[in-house]
CSV table of C-alpha atoms in Angstrom, one decimal:
chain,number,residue,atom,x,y,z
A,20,UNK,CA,10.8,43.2,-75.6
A,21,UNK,CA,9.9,40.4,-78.2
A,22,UNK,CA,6.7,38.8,-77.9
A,23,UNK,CA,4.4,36.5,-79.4
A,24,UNK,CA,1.1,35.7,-78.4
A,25,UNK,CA,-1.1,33.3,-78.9
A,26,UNK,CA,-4.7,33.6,-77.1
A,27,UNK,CA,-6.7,30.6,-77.8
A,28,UNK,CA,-5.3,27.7,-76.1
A,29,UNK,CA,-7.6,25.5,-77.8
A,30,UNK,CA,-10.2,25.4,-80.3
A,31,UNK,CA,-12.9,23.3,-82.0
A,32,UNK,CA,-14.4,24.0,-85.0
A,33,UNK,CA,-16.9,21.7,-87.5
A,34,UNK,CA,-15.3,20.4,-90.3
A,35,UNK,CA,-15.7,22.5,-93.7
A,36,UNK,CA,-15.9,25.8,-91.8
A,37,UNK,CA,-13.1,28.4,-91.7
A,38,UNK,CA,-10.7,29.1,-88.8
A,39,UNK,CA,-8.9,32.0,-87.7
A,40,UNK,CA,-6.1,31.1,-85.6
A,41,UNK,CA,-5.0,33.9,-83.6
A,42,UNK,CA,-1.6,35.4,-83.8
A,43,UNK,CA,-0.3,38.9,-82.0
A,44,UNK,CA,3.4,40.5,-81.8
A,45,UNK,CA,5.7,43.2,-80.1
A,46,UNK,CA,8.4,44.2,-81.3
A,47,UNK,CA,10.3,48.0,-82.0
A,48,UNK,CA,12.4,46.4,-85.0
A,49,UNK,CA,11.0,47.1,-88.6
A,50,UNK,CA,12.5,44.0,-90.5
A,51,UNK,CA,10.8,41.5,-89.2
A,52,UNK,CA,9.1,38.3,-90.7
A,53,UNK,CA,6.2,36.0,-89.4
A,54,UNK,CA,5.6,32.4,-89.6
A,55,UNK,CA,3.3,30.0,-88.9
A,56,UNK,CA,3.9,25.9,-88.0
A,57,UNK,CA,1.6,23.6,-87.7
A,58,UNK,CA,2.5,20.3,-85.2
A,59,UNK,CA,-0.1,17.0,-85.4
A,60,UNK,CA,0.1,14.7,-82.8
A,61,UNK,CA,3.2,12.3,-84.6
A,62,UNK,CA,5.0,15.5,-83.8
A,63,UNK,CA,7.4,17.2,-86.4
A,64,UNK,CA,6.7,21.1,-87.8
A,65,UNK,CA,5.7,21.6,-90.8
A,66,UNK,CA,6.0,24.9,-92.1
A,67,UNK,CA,3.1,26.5,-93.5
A,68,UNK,CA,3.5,30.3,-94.5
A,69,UNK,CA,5.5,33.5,-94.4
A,70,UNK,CA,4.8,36.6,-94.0
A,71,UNK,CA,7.5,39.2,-94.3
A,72,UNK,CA,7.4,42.9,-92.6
A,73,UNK,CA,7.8,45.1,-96.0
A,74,UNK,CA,5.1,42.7,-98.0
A,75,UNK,CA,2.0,44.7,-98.7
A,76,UNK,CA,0.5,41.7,-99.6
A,77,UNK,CA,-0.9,39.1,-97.6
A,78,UNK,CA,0.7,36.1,-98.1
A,79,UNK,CA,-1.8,32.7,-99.0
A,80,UNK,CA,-0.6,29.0,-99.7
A,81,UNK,CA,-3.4,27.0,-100.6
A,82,UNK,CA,-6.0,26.5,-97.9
A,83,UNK,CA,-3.4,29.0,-95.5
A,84,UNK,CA,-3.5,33.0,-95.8
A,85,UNK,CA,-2.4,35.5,-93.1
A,86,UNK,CA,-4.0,38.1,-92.2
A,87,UNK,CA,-1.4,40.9,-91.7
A,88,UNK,CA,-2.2,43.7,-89.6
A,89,UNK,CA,0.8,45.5,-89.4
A,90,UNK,CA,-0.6,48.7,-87.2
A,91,UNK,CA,-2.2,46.3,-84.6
A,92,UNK,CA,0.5,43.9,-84.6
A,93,UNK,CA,-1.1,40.9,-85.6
A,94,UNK,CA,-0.6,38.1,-87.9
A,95,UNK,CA,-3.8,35.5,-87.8
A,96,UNK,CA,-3.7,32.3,-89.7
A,97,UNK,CA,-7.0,31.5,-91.7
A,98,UNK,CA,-7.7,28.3,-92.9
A,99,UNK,CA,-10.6,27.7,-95.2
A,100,UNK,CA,-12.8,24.4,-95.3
A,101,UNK,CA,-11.2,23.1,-92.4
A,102,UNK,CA,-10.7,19.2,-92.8
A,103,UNK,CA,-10.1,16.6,-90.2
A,104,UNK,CA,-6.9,16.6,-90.9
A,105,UNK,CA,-6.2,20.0,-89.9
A,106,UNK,CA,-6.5,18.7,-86.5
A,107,UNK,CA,-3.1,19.9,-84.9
A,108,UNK,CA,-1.0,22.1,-82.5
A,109,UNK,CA,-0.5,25.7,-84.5
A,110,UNK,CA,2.4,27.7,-83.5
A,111,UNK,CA,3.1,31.5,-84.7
A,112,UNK,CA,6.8,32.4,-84.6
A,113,UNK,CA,8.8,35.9,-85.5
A,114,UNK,CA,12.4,36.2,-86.6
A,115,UNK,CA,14.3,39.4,-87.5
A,116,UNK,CA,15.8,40.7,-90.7
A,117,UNK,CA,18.4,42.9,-89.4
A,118,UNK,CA,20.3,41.4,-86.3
A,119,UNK,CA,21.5,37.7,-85.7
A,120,UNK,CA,18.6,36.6,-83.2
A,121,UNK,CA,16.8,33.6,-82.0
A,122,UNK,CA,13.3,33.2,-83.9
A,123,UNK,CA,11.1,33.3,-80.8
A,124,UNK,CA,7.8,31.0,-81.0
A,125,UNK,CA,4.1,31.8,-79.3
A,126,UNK,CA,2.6,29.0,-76.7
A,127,UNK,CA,0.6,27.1,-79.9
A,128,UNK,CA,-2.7,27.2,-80.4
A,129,UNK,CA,-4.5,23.6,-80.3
A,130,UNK,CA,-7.1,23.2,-82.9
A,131,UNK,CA,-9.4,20.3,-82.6
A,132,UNK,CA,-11.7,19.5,-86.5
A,133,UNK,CA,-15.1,18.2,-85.6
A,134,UNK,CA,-16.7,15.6,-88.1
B,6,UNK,CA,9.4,15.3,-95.5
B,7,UNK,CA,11.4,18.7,-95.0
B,8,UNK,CA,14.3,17.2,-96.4
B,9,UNK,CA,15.8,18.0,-92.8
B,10,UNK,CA,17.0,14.1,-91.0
B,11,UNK,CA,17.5,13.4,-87.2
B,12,UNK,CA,18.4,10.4,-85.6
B,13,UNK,CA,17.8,8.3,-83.8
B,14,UNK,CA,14.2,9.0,-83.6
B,15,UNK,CA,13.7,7.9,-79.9
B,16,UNK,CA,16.0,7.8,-77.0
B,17,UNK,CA,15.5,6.4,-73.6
B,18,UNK,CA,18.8,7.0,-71.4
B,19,UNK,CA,19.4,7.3,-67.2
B,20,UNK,CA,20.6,10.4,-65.1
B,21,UNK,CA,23.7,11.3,-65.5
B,22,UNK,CA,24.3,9.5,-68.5
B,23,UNK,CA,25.2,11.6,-72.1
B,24,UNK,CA,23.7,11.3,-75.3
B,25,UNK,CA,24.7,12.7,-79.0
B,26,UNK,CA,21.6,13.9,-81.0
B,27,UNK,CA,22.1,13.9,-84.9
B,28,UNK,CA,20.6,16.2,-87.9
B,29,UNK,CA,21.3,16.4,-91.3
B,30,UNK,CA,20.5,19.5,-92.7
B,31,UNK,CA,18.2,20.1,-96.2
B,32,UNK,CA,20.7,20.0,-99.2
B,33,UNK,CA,21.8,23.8,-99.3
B,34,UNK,CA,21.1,24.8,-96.2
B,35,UNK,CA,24.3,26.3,-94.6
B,36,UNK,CA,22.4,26.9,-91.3
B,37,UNK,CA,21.6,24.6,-88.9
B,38,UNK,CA,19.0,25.3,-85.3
B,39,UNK,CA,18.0,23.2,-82.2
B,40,UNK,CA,15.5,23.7,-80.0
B,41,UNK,CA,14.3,21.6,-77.3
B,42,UNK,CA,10.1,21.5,-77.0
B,43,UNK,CA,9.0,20.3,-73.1
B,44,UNK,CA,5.4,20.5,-71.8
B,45,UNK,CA,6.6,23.4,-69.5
B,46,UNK,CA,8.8,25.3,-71.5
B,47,UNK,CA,7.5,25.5,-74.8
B,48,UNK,CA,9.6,25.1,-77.9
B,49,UNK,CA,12.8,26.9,-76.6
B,50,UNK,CA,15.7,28.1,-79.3
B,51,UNK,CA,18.7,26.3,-77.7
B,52,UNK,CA,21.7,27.3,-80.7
B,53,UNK,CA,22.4,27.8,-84.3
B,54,UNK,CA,25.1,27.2,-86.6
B,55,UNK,CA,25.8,28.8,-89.8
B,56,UNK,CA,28.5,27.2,-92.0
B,57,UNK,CA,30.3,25.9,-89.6
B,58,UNK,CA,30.4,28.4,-86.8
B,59,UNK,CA,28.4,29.5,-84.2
B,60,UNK,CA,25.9,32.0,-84.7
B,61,UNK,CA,23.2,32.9,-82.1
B,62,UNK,CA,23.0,31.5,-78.4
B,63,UNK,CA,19.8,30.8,-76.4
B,64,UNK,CA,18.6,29.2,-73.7
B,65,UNK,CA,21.0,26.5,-73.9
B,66,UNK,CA,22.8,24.5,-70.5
B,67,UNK,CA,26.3,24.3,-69.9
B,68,UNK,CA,26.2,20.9,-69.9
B,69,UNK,CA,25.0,21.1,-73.3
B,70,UNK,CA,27.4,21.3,-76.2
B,71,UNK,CA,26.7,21.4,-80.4
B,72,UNK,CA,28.8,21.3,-83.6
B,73,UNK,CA,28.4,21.8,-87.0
B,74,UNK,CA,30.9,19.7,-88.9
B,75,UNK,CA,32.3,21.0,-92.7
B,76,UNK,CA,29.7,18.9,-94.2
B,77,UNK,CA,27.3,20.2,-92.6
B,78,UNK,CA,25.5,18.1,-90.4
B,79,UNK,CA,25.8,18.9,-86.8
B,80,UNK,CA,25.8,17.3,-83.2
B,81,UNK,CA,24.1,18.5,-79.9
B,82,UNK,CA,25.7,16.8,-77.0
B,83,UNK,CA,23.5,17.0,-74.1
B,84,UNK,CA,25.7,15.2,-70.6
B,85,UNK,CA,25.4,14.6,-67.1
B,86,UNK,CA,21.4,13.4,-68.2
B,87,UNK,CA,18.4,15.1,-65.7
B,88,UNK,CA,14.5,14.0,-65.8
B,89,UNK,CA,14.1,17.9,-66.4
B,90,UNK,CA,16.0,17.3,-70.1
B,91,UNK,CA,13.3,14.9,-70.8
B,92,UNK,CA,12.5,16.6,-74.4
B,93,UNK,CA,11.4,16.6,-78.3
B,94,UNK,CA,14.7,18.0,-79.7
B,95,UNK,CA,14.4,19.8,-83.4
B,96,UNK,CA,16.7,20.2,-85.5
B,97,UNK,CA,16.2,22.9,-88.1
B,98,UNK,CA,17.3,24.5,-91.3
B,99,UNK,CA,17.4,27.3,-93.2
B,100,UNK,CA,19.4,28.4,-96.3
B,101,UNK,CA,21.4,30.8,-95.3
B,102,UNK,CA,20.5,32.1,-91.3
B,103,UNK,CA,21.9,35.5,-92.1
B,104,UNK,CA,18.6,36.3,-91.2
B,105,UNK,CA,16.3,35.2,-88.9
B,106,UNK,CA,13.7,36.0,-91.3
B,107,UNK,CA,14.6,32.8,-93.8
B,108,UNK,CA,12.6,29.8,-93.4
B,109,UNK,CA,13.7,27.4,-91.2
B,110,UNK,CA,12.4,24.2,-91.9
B,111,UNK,CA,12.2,21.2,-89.5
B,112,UNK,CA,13.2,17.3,-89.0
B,113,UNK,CA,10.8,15.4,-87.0
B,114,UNK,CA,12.9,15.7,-83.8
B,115,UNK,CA,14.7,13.2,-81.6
B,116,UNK,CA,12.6,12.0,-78.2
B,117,UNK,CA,14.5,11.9,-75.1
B,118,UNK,CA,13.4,10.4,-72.2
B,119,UNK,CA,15.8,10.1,-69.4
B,120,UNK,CA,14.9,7.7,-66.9
């Protein structure tokens, strides 16, 4: 069955330092992509990166890169020099290429930036 | 911004009552998602729309309804109101929705609260 999982409930972290946001994944298809949204407390989704199944390369966007792991199935955000306003609710979510699906979403992650 | 609109931004409503939730979708996008995001539940896929016609089915009520009209903006009807349906509900889009592995890019989401 589809599944994504998202391990750290919350998590605080100074400001300036890096953060790995945990992301893992199950599923048999091989067209798959990944995605990561990030929620602050005013509450819309912003979309942050993408990932796709057949990309050997990991994808970045500024600050953002994922960490694709594609034998173990997992797909961890990074964000480098963590700023206050990175302070949020992270959610990792997996759609499928090949069949007309739901994109299913993990349980967020909530990152908190200490000054 | 994500280009995507919803209105109204806030709704407070009484059981049994039924309300009509709006999006626009980005310019382009021929697909259009809901979701519905409780404390319990999670973000939960609800339906999607792809030119016009229904395309995947989730977890969404009978007493639920949506539309996407030939302009493209779409409708989610949600009737006979519970405190259960008390919800942020997203509207999404992406270009196509072929699939599920295009971006899908969100409005900041319509607050029910049913009283």
């Amino acid at each position: 069955a589809q599944k994504i999982t998202q391990t750290q409930p919350g998590m605080f972290v100074q400001e300036k330092e890096a953060v790995t946001l945990d992301c893992t994944y199950d599923t048999s298809d091989q067209s798959y992509g990944l995605f990561w949204y990030k929620q602050p407390s005013s509450g819309e989704m912003i979309f942050l990166i993408y990932q796709g199944s057949y990309d050997e390369q990991n994808a970045t966007e500024g600050r953002y890169s994922l960490n694709f792991q594609k034998a173990r199935k997992s797909a961890n955000l990074v964000i480098s020099a963590s700023q206050l306003g990175d302070s949020a609710m992270y959610f990792c979510a997996m759609g499928w290429g090949n069949r007309d699906d739901k994109i299913i979403f993990g349980k967020g992650t909530r990152l908190h930036i200490l000054p | 911004d994500s280009g995507v609109t919803q209105t109204p931004k806030h709704l407070i409503t009484a059981t049994g009552q039924r309300v009509t939730l709006r999006c626009s979708p980005r310019s382009g996008d021929l697909s259009v998602y809901w979701y519905q995001q409780s404390l319990d539940q999670g973000l939960q896929f609800l339906i999607q729309y792809y030119n016009g016609e229904e395309r995947a089915k989730g977890n969404i009520l009978e007493r639920f309804s949506a539309q996407q009209f030939p302009d493209l903006h779409s409708e989610l009807n949600l009737s006979s109101l519970e405190l259960g349906d008390s919800a942020l509900y997203f509207c999404a889009s992406s270009v196509e929705g072929r699939r599920n592995t295009d971006t899908q890019y969100f409005g900041p989401g319509t607050r029910l609260t049913v009283l």
